[in-house]
Coordinates of C-alpha atoms in Angstrom, one line a residue:
Chain A
M1 CA 98.1 68.2 106.6
K2 CA 100.6 70.9 105.9
I3 CA 104.1 71.4 104.6
L4 CA 106.0 74.5 105.5
V5 CA 108.6 75.6 103.0
A6 CA 111.1 78.2 104.3
V7 CA 112.3 80.4 101.4
K8 CA 114.7 83.2 101.1
Q9 CA 115.1 86.0 98.7
V10 CA 118.7 85.9 97.8
A11 CA 120.9 88.7 96.4
A12 CA 123.5 88.5 93.6
L13 CA 125.9 91.3 93.0
D14 CA 125.6 93.6 90.1
E15 CA 128.8 93.9 88.0
D16 CA 130.0 97.0 89.6
F17 CA 129.2 97.3 93.2
T18 CA 130.5 99.1 96.2
I19 CA 130.8 98.2 99.8
R20 CA 128.5 100.1 102.2
A21 CA 130.1 102.9 104.1
D22 CA 130.2 101.0 107.4
G23 CA 132.2 98.2 105.5
R24 CA 129.9 95.4 106.7
D25 CA 127.9 94.7 103.6
V26 CA 127.4 95.6 100.0
D27 CA 125.5 98.8 99.2
A28 CA 121.9 97.5 98.6
D29 CA 121.6 99.4 95.4
F30 CA 123.9 96.9 93.8
L31 CA 121.9 93.8 94.8
I32 CA 119.9 91.8 92.3
R33 CA 117.2 89.8 94.2
D34 CA 115.6 86.5 93.4
L35 CA 114.2 83.4 95.0
N36 CA 116.9 81.1 96.3
E37 CA 117.7 78.4 93.6
W38 CA 117.5 75.6 96.3
D39 CA 114.1 76.9 97.5
D40 CA 112.6 76.4 94.0
F41 CA 113.3 72.7 94.5
S42 CA 112.0 72.5 98.0
L43 CA 108.8 74.3 97.0
E44 CA 108.4 71.9 94.0
E45 CA 108.8 68.9 96.3
A46 CA 106.1 70.1 98.5
V47 CA 103.8 70.8 95.6
K48 CA 104.5 67.4 94.1
I49 CA 103.5 65.8 97.4
K50 CA 100.3 67.8 97.5
E51 CA 99.4 66.9 93.9
A52 CA 100.0 63.2 94.5
S53 CA 98.0 63.1 97.8
S54 CA 94.5 61.8 98.2
E55 CA 94.0 63.9 101.3
P56 CA 94.2 67.7 101.3
V57 CA 97.6 69.2 101.7
E58 CA 98.5 72.9 102.3
V59 CA 101.8 74.3 101.1
L60 CA 102.9 77.2 103.1
A61 CA 105.8 79.4 102.0
V62 CA 107.5 81.4 104.7
C63 CA 110.1 84.2 104.4
V64 CA 111.7 86.2 107.1
A65 CA 112.5 89.5 105.2
P66 CA 111.3 93.0 104.6
D67 CA 108.6 93.7 102.0
E68 CA 111.0 93.5 99.0
A69 CA 110.8 89.7 99.5
D70 CA 107.1 89.7 98.5
E71 CA 108.2 89.2 95.0
A72 CA 109.9 85.8 95.9
L73 CA 106.7 84.8 97.8
R74 CA 104.5 85.6 94.9
K75 CA 106.7 83.4 92.7
C76 CA 106.0 80.6 95.3
L77 CA 102.3 81.3 95.1
A78 CA 102.4 81.2 91.3
K79 CA 104.3 77.8 91.5
G80 CA 101.7 76.2 93.7
A81 CA 102.0 77.4 97.3
D82 CA 98.6 77.9 98.9
R83 CA 99.6 80.5 101.4
A84 CA 102.6 82.9 101.9
V85 CA 103.7 84.3 105.2
R86 CA 106.3 87.0 105.6
V87 CA 107.7 87.9 109.0
W88 CA 109.5 91.2 109.5
D89 CA 110.5 93.6 112.2
D90 CA 113.3 96.2 112.0
A91 CA 114.9 94.4 115.0
L92 CA 115.6 91.5 112.6
E93 CA 118.2 93.5 110.7
G94 CA 121.6 91.8 111.1
S95 CA 120.2 88.4 112.0
D96 CA 122.3 85.4 111.3
P97 CA 120.8 82.0 110.1
I98 CA 120.3 80.9 113.7
A99 CA 118.2 84.0 114.6
I100 CA 116.3 83.5 111.4
A101 CA 115.7 79.9 112.4
R102 CA 114.3 81.0 115.7
V103 CA 111.6 82.9 113.8
L104 CA 110.9 80.1 111.4
A105 CA 110.5 77.7 114.4
A106 CA 108.0 80.1 115.9
V107 CA 106.0 80.0 112.7
A108 CA 106.1 76.2 112.5
R109 CA 105.0 76.0 116.1
S110 CA 101.8 78.0 115.3
E111 CA 101.2 76.3 111.9
Q112 CA 101.9 72.7 113.0
P113 CA 103.2 71.3 109.7
S114 CA 104.1 67.6 109.3
L115 CA 107.2 68.5 107.3
V116 CA 109.4 71.6 107.1
F117 CA 111.5 72.0 104.0
A118 CA 114.4 74.4 103.6
G119 CA 117.0 74.7 100.9
V120 CA 120.3 73.0 101.7
Q121 CA 121.9 76.5 101.5
S122 CA 121.3 79.9 100.0
S123 CA 123.1 80.9 96.9
D124 CA 124.3 84.2 98.4
Q125 CA 125.6 83.5 101.9
A126 CA 125.7 79.7 101.7
F127 CA 125.7 79.1 105.5
A128 CA 123.7 75.7 105.0
S129 CA 122.4 76.2 108.5
T130 CA 119.0 77.7 108.7
G131 CA 116.9 74.5 108.2
I132 CA 118.8 72.5 110.7
A133 CA 118.9 75.2 113.3
T134 CA 115.1 75.6 112.9
A135 CA 114.8 71.9 113.7
A136 CA 116.9 72.5 116.8
F137 CA 114.4 75.1 118.2
L138 CA 111.5 72.8 117.3
E139 CA 113.4 69.8 118.8
W140 CA 112.2 67.9 115.7
P141 CA 114.2 65.1 113.9
H142 CA 116.1 66.5 110.9
A143 CA 118.3 65.7 108.0
A144 CA 120.4 67.7 105.4
V145 CA 121.0 67.4 101.7
V146 CA 118.0 65.3 100.8
T147 CA 118.1 64.3 97.1
L148 CA 115.2 61.7 97.0
L149 CA 112.0 61.8 99.2
T150 CA 109.3 59.2 99.7
Y151 CA 106.4 60.5 101.8
T152 CA 102.7 59.9 101.9
P153 CA 100.7 62.7 103.8
G154 CA 99.6 61.3 107.1
A155 CA 102.4 58.7 107.3
A156 CA 104.3 58.5 110.5
N157 CA 107.7 58.3 108.7
A158 CA 109.4 59.6 105.6
V159 CA 112.2 57.8 103.7
F160 CA 114.8 59.8 102.0
R161 CA 118.3 59.7 100.5
R162 CA 120.9 62.1 101.6
E163 CA 123.5 63.1 99.0
L164 CA 127.1 62.6 100.5
E165 CA 130.4 63.6 98.9
G166 CA 131.9 61.6 96.2
G167 CA 128.8 60.1 94.5
L168 CA 127.4 58.3 97.5
L169 CA 123.9 58.3 98.8
H170 CA 122.6 57.3 102.3
E171 CA 119.1 56.1 102.7
V172 CA 117.5 57.0 106.0
E173 CA 114.0 56.7 107.5
I174 CA 112.8 59.6 109.7
Q175 CA 109.9 60.2 112.1
C176 CA 107.5 63.1 111.2
P177 CA 107.2 65.9 111.9
A178 CA 110.7 66.5 110.6
V179 CA 112.8 69.2 109.0
L180 CA 114.6 68.3 105.8
T181 CA 117.0 70.4 103.8
I182 CA 116.5 69.9 100.1
Q183 CA 119.2 69.5 97.4
L184 CA 119.2 70.8 93.9
G185 CA 118.1 68.1 91.4
I186 CA 115.6 66.4 93.7
N187 CA 113.0 67.2 91.1
T188 CA 112.4 69.5 88.0
P189 CA 110.8 72.8 89.3
R190 CA 108.0 74.0 87.2
Y191 CA 107.7 77.3 85.4
A192 CA 104.8 79.4 86.6
S193 CA 102.1 79.9 83.9
L194 CA 101.0 83.4 83.1
R195 CA 97.6 82.6 84.5
S196 CA 99.1 81.4 87.8
I197 CA 101.3 84.4 88.0
K198 CA 98.3 86.7 87.6
Q199 CA 96.4 84.7 90.2
A200 CA 99.3 84.9 92.6
A201 CA 99.4 88.7 92.3
A202 CA 95.9 88.8 93.8
K203 CA 96.6 86.5 96.7
P204 CA 97.3 88.0 100.0
I205 CA 100.7 87.7 101.7
E206 CA 100.2 87.3 105.5
V207 CA 102.6 89.6 107.3
K208 CA 103.5 88.8 110.9
S209 CA 105.5 90.7 113.4
L210 CA 107.8 89.3 116.1
G211 CA 105.1 90.0 118.7
D212 CA 102.6 87.9 116.7
L213 CA 104.9 84.9 117.2
G214 CA 105.7 85.5 120.7
L215 CA 109.2 86.7 120.1
S216 CA 111.0 89.9 121.2
G217 CA 113.7 92.0 119.6
D218 CA 116.4 90.4 121.7
D219 CA 115.7 87.0 120.2
V220 CA 116.9 88.2 116.9
G221 CA 119.2 90.8 115.3
E222 CA 122.7 91.0 116.6
T223 CA 121.7 90.0 120.1
G224 CA 120.0 86.8 118.9
S225 CA 122.7 85.9 116.4
H226 CA 125.6 83.6 116.9
S227 CA 127.9 85.5 114.6
R228 CA 128.3 89.1 113.5
V229 CA 129.6 90.5 110.3
R230 CA 132.7 92.5 111.1
R231 CA 133.9 93.4 107.7
M232 CA 133.1 92.6 104.0
Y233 CA 135.7 93.2 101.3
V234 CA 136.6 92.3 97.8
P235 CA 139.3 89.7 97.9
D236 CA 142.4 89.9 95.6
K237 CA 141.4 88.5 92.3
G238 CA 142.2 84.8 91.7
R239 CA 145.5 83.9 90.3
A240 CA 144.3 82.7 86.9
Q241 CA 146.8 83.8 84.3
L242 CA 144.6 85.3 81.6
I243 CA 145.2 84.1 78.0
E244 CA 144.8 87.1 75.7
G245 CA 144.2 87.7 72.0
D246 CA 141.4 86.9 69.7
A247 CA 139.5 83.6 69.8
A248 CA 141.9 81.9 67.4
A249 CA 144.9 83.0 69.5
K250 CA 143.3 81.9 72.8
A251 CA 142.3 78.5 71.3
K252 CA 145.8 78.0 69.9
R253 CA 147.3 78.6 73.4
L254 CA 144.7 76.2 75.0
A255 CA 145.7 73.5 72.3
E256 CA 149.4 74.0 73.4
I257 CA 148.5 73.5 77.0
I258 CA 146.6 70.3 76.0
R259 CA 149.5 69.0 73.9
E260 CA 152.1 69.9 76.6
F261 CA 150.0 67.8 79.0
K262 CA 149.8 64.9 76.6
G263 CA 153.6 65.1 76.1
E264 CA 153.2 66.0 72.4
S265 CA 155.0 68.9 70.9
A266 CA 152.9 71.5 69.3
Chain B
M1 CA 137.5 77.4 129.2
S2 CA 140.3 76.9 126.8
G3 CA 141.7 74.7 124.0
V4 CA 140.6 73.5 120.6
L5 CA 138.4 70.5 120.2
V6 CA 138.5 68.9 116.7
I7 CA 135.8 66.6 115.6
A8 CA 137.3 64.1 113.2
E9 CA 135.1 62.6 110.5
Q10 CA 134.7 59.0 109.5
R11 CA 132.4 57.1 107.1
R12 CA 131.9 53.5 106.6
G13 CA 135.0 52.5 108.7
E14 CA 137.4 55.0 107.0
L15 CA 138.7 58.2 108.4
R16 CA 137.9 61.1 106.1
P17 CA 141.0 63.1 105.1
V18 CA 139.5 66.4 106.1
S19 CA 140.0 65.3 109.7
L20 CA 143.7 65.9 109.4
E21 CA 143.1 69.3 107.8
L22 CA 141.1 70.2 110.8
I23 CA 144.0 69.4 113.0
G24 CA 146.1 71.7 110.9
A25 CA 143.6 74.4 111.3
A26 CA 143.6 73.9 115.1
Q27 CA 147.3 74.2 115.3
S28 CA 147.3 77.4 113.2
V29 CA 144.9 79.1 115.6
R30 CA 145.6 77.7 119.1
R31 CA 147.1 80.1 121.6
E32 CA 150.3 79.2 123.3
G33 CA 149.9 76.6 126.0
E34 CA 146.4 75.6 124.7
S35 CA 145.7 72.0 124.0
V36 CA 144.3 70.4 120.9
T37 CA 142.0 67.5 121.5
V38 CA 140.7 65.4 118.7
A39 CA 137.5 63.4 119.1
L40 CA 136.4 60.6 116.8
L41 CA 132.9 59.3 117.0
A42 CA 132.3 55.8 115.6
P43 CA 130.9 52.4 116.7
S44 CA 134.5 51.2 117.0
P45 CA 136.6 54.2 117.1
L46 CA 139.8 52.7 118.3
A47 CA 140.3 51.0 115.0
L48 CA 140.3 54.3 113.2
I49 CA 142.4 56.6 115.3
D50 CA 145.9 55.6 114.2
S51 CA 146.3 58.2 111.5
L52 CA 145.1 61.0 113.9
K53 CA 148.3 60.4 115.9
V54 CA 150.1 63.5 114.5
S55 CA 152.2 66.2 116.0
G56 CA 150.2 69.0 117.7
V57 CA 147.6 66.7 118.9
D58 CA 147.6 66.4 122.8
E59 CA 144.8 63.9 123.2
I60 CA 142.6 61.7 121.1
I61 CA 139.1 60.9 122.5
A62 CA 137.8 57.7 121.0
V63 CA 134.0 58.1 121.4
K64 CA 132.0 54.9 121.1
V65 CA 128.6 55.8 119.7
D66 CA 125.6 53.6 119.2
A67 CA 125.1 54.3 115.6
A68 CA 126.6 52.3 112.7
E69 CA 126.9 55.4 110.7
F70 CA 126.4 59.2 111.0
D71 CA 123.1 60.1 112.7
P72 CA 122.3 63.7 113.5
E73 CA 120.7 63.3 116.9
T74 CA 123.4 60.8 118.1
F75 CA 126.3 63.0 117.0
E76 CA 124.8 66.2 118.3
A77 CA 124.3 64.7 121.7
A78 CA 127.8 63.1 121.8
V79 CA 129.6 66.3 120.6
G80 CA 127.4 68.3 122.9
S81 CA 128.5 66.2 125.9
L82 CA 132.2 66.6 124.9
I83 CA 131.8 70.4 124.8
A84 CA 130.0 70.5 128.2
E85 CA 132.7 68.3 129.7
R86 CA 135.8 69.9 128.1
D87 CA 134.7 73.5 127.8
P88 CA 136.8 74.3 124.7
D89 CA 136.8 77.8 123.4
L90 CA 136.9 76.6 119.9
V91 CA 135.4 73.6 118.2
L92 CA 136.2 72.6 114.6
V93 CA 134.2 70.4 112.3
A94 CA 134.4 69.8 108.6
H95 CA 132.1 71.8 106.3
S96 CA 130.7 68.5 105.1
V97 CA 127.4 66.9 104.4
D98 CA 127.5 65.1 107.8
S99 CA 128.1 68.4 109.6
F100 CA 125.4 70.1 107.7
G101 CA 123.1 67.6 109.5
Y102 CA 123.9 68.6 113.0
A103 CA 126.4 71.4 113.5
A104 CA 123.8 74.3 113.3
A105 CA 121.5 72.5 115.7
L106 CA 124.3 72.1 118.2
A107 CA 125.3 75.8 117.9
A108 CA 121.6 76.8 118.2
K109 CA 120.9 74.7 121.3
R110 CA 124.1 75.4 123.2
G111 CA 124.4 79.0 122.3
L112 CA 127.8 78.6 120.5
G113 CA 129.3 81.2 118.3
F114 CA 128.9 79.7 114.8
A115 CA 130.1 80.1 111.2
T116 CA 130.4 77.6 108.3
D117 CA 132.5 77.2 105.2
V118 CA 135.3 79.1 107.0
F119 CA 138.6 79.3 105.1
K120 CA 140.6 81.5 107.4
I121 CA 140.8 81.8 111.2
E122 CA 142.7 84.4 113.1
R123 CA 142.8 86.3 116.4
I124 CA 142.6 90.0 116.1
E125 CA 143.2 91.7 119.4
D126 CA 142.6 88.3 121.0
E127 CA 139.1 88.2 119.4
L128 CA 138.5 85.1 117.2
V129 CA 137.7 86.2 113.6
A130 CA 136.6 83.7 110.9
T131 CA 136.5 84.5 107.2
R132 CA 134.0 83.0 104.8
G133 CA 132.7 83.9 101.3
G134 CA 129.7 85.9 100.6
Y135 CA 127.4 86.7 97.6
G136 CA 128.4 83.6 95.7
Q137 CA 132.1 83.9 96.8
K138 CA 132.4 87.4 95.2
V139 CA 133.3 89.0 98.6
N140 CA 135.0 87.8 101.7
V141 CA 133.1 88.2 104.9
E142 CA 134.9 88.4 108.3
V143 CA 132.7 87.3 111.1
D144 CA 133.2 87.5 114.9
F145 CA 131.3 86.1 117.9
P146 CA 130.7 88.8 120.5
G147 CA 129.8 87.3 123.9
R148 CA 130.2 83.7 122.9
G149 CA 132.4 81.6 125.1
T150 CA 132.6 78.7 122.8
V151 CA 132.7 79.1 119.1
L152 CA 132.0 76.2 116.6
L153 CA 133.4 76.6 113.1
A154 CA 132.8 74.3 110.1
I155 CA 136.0 74.4 108.1
R156 CA 136.2 74.3 104.3
G157 CA 138.1 71.4 102.9
N158 CA 141.4 71.6 101.0
V159 CA 142.4 74.8 102.7
F160 CA 144.4 73.9 105.8
K161 CA 147.5 71.8 105.6
P162 CA 147.4 68.4 107.3
P163 CA 150.3 67.9 109.8
E164 CA 152.7 65.2 108.6
E165 CA 154.8 64.4 111.6
R166 CA 153.7 61.4 113.7
A167 CA 153.4 61.6 117.4
S168 CA 152.0 59.6 120.3
P169 CA 149.2 61.6 121.9
K170 CA 147.3 60.4 124.9
V171 CA 144.1 58.3 124.0
T172 CA 141.0 58.4 126.1
E173 CA 138.1 56.0 125.6
V174 CA 134.6 57.2 126.1
T175 CA 131.2 55.7 125.5
A176 CA 128.6 58.3 124.5
S177 CA 125.2 58.1 126.4
A178 CA 122.5 56.2 124.4
V179 CA 120.2 58.4 122.4
S180 CA 116.9 57.2 121.1
S181 CA 117.3 58.8 117.7
R182 CA 114.2 59.4 115.6
A183 CA 116.0 58.6 112.4
S184 CA 117.6 55.3 111.3
G185 CA 120.0 54.8 108.5
R186 CA 119.3 52.1 106.2
E187 CA 122.0 51.6 103.5
F188 CA 124.5 53.3 101.3
I189 CA 123.9 53.5 97.5
E190 CA 126.6 54.3 95.0
L191 CA 125.5 56.8 92.5
P192 CA 124.3 54.7 89.6
G193 CA 126.4 55.2 86.5
G194 CA 124.5 56.3 83.4
D195 CA 127.3 55.1 81.0
D196 CA 130.6 53.3 81.5
V197 CA 132.7 56.4 82.0
D198 CA 134.9 56.3 85.0
M199 CA 135.6 60.0 86.1
T200 CA 137.7 58.9 89.0
A201 CA 140.3 57.5 86.6
A202 CA 140.2 60.3 84.0
E203 CA 143.4 62.3 83.8
F204 CA 142.1 64.9 81.4
I205 CA 138.6 66.1 81.8
L206 CA 136.8 68.7 79.7
T207 CA 133.6 69.9 81.4
V208 CA 130.6 71.7 80.3
G209 CA 128.4 73.9 82.5
R210 CA 125.4 76.1 82.1
G211 CA 127.1 78.1 79.5
I212 CA 126.3 75.6 76.8
G213 CA 122.8 76.9 76.9
E214 CA 120.8 74.0 75.7
E215 CA 120.8 70.2 75.5
A216 CA 121.3 70.1 71.7
N217 CA 124.7 71.7 72.2
V218 CA 126.0 68.8 74.3
A219 CA 126.9 66.7 71.2
Q220 CA 129.4 69.2 69.8
F221 CA 131.3 69.4 73.1
K222 CA 131.3 65.6 73.3
E223 CA 132.8 65.5 69.9
L224 CA 135.4 68.1 70.9
A225 CA 136.3 66.2 74.1
D226 CA 136.8 63.0 72.0
A227 CA 138.9 64.9 69.4
V228 CA 141.3 66.4 72.1
G229 CA 141.4 63.2 74.0
A230 CA 139.5 64.3 77.1
T231 CA 136.8 62.7 79.1
L232 CA 133.6 64.7 78.9
G233 CA 132.3 65.8 82.3
C234 CA 129.6 68.3 83.4
S235 CA 128.7 70.5 86.2
R236 CA 125.7 69.8 88.5
P237 CA 123.0 71.7 86.6
I238 CA 123.7 69.8 83.4
A239 CA 123.4 66.5 85.1
D240 CA 120.4 67.5 87.1
A241 CA 118.6 68.6 83.8
G242 CA 119.5 65.2 82.4
W243 CA 121.5 66.4 79.5
L244 CA 124.4 64.1 80.6
P245 CA 124.3 61.2 82.9
K246 CA 124.9 61.8 86.7
S247 CA 128.1 59.7 86.4
R248 CA 129.7 62.5 84.4
Q249 CA 129.1 65.1 87.1
V250 CA 132.3 66.4 88.7
G251 CA 132.5 68.6 91.8
Q252 CA 132.0 67.7 95.5
S253 CA 128.9 65.6 95.2
G254 CA 129.8 63.9 91.9
K255 CA 132.4 61.3 91.5
T256 CA 135.8 62.5 92.9
A257 CA 138.0 63.2 89.9
S258 CA 141.0 62.1 91.8
A259 CA 143.3 61.2 88.9
C260 CA 142.5 64.4 87.0
K261 CA 145.6 66.5 86.2
L262 CA 144.3 68.7 83.4
Y263 CA 140.8 70.2 83.7
V264 CA 139.2 72.4 81.0
A265 CA 136.0 73.9 82.2
M266 CA 133.8 75.5 79.6
G267 CA 130.9 77.7 80.6
V268 CA 131.2 76.6 84.3
S269 CA 130.8 79.6 86.6
G270 CA 132.1 77.7 89.6
A271 CA 129.6 77.0 92.3
I272 CA 131.4 76.6 95.5
Q273 CA 130.9 72.8 95.7
H274 CA 132.1 72.5 92.1
L275 CA 135.3 74.4 93.0
A276 CA 135.9 72.5 96.3
G277 CA 135.6 69.2 94.3
M278 CA 138.1 70.2 91.6
K279 CA 140.7 72.6 93.1
H280 CA 143.1 69.7 93.6
V281 CA 143.7 69.5 89.9
A282 CA 147.1 70.7 88.9
T283 CA 146.1 72.6 85.8
I284 CA 142.7 74.1 85.5
V285 CA 141.8 76.1 82.4
A286 CA 138.5 78.0 82.7
V287 CA 136.7 79.3 79.6
N288 CA 133.9 81.6 80.5
S289 CA 132.2 84.7 78.9
D290 CA 131.9 86.3 82.4
A291 CA 135.2 87.7 83.5
E292 CA 133.9 87.8 87.1
A293 CA 133.1 84.0 87.2
S294 CA 134.2 82.5 90.5
I295 CA 136.1 79.7 88.6
F296 CA 138.8 82.2 87.5
G297 CA 139.7 82.2 91.3
V298 CA 140.9 78.6 91.2
A299 CA 142.0 78.2 87.6
K300 CA 145.7 78.4 86.5
Y301 CA 144.7 79.7 83.1
G302 CA 141.7 81.8 82.2
I303 CA 140.1 82.5 78.9
V304 CA 137.4 85.2 78.8
G305 CA 135.4 84.5 75.7
D306 CA 132.5 82.8 74.1
I307 CA 132.8 79.1 74.6
F308 CA 131.3 78.2 71.2
E309 CA 133.9 80.3 69.4
I310 CA 136.8 79.0 71.5
A311 CA 135.5 75.5 71.0
A312 CA 135.3 75.9 67.3
E313 CA 138.8 77.3 67.1
L314 CA 140.3 74.7 69.4
R315 CA 138.7 71.9 67.3
K316 CA 140.8 73.0 64.3
H317 CA 144.0 72.1 66.2
F318 CA 143.1 68.4 66.6

């Protein structure tokens, strides 16, 4: 039995960054990359199921990205993934979440997992779409924002709670194979030990091309995407009125704001 | 193809307020002469459509679905049929947990142009352009949809103004074709309270975020909150780590802090869901050592500084 965990290497912006000359993205020199926070939780959930299982479970981490994402995949291997697959082709440049999902679905088709996990969203572009679009291409049942999961490997169904707005949960039973998007807080992700980091460094990362998966360049990139970035720009800064001065002066003004609210005079 | 199709949202027999915001968004972007159609999917939709009868709505479609509550496959099929039948050029849904469960699948299967968490829609030289945030909301991203006849957008809440004027649009009743869904909803569970605090009633909330660094520091902020007369809240990572009970979490997935009028956020960087859940508050004061923190984008007052220093100084005044 297998669990496929879709992961993304996200990018945060360096303090001073510039927009690329074509105006459609940030200059790559200013991107600080890491494994998406949500994916840390979905990987942990898969590893937890594996550890609690009496039958063998394989945890497969899959990333659609160029080789700089190997670092994120090594992190997954260090935290308990058994295998790591990375898919890349230059034609994937400019792919939106739906085009990425088409690739993930092709991997799932060849790997035949019982569950596919994806993070609810990525911390950088926050589309909250890749996992559910993957389910669409697989025509598998799916659910988003899972915050508690009960699943025994080999079982026909999984039971989970999805986290709704305003402190409400919804319990749902779903047939497997299924795609679930995993919410922060579903578990406590482990830290990788130095030993496992060393071991992960020696493990192979399986690299696949579009052709290996039966896809062509037209399935991905701008042609295979359902949106296209037209322009990226830095918005006008928020309207927060900055309170200046030293810590004492700032705190004094904050105390005044609090007293004004409470209808007391300073 | 033409017109805007709005998918209203309901849960447990109540219309969600974002539905009216979607109508506001539809009105802002519709071209002259184009119709706005609002669909509501529910087991008994007619009981819920009254508040959708507002100006700018041409037609309400009450879609009877065979699911007591939201179900991804049922909703995807029903909305898919509406799109096939009505052929709108724009479909609007809320950027909500329910939409997370089916909108991307619908767009993927039907080849729709697609973007989520959209806070601005415009037409530039007659091309539809949607704006969303990127890189943790540090940049704005304009996206377009070349070659897509129908575009599906998931709209951020609390952005578009709901129309207020009442009207009498035409009402059409439809029964969605049965779907044998592979998931079944069981029950709703209210987030269990860890202590007796009621964040929904709190008028003054002081929240701590990741900036407090470690669990041992929670106590001093609890003491500060008590001293200034605030209810202590926290952002998601603090509750997830178990440093404070889940009942104290504010933001979109926590309890709705609907009564809050003064919100002091200390060491909260402002994840998008946190901001979405708190931006209704009249006075937000953000204290953060990172001048670039997203929370300064919604705060009325900003203090760039060390939260421990500010907290210690503030304590002296109470």
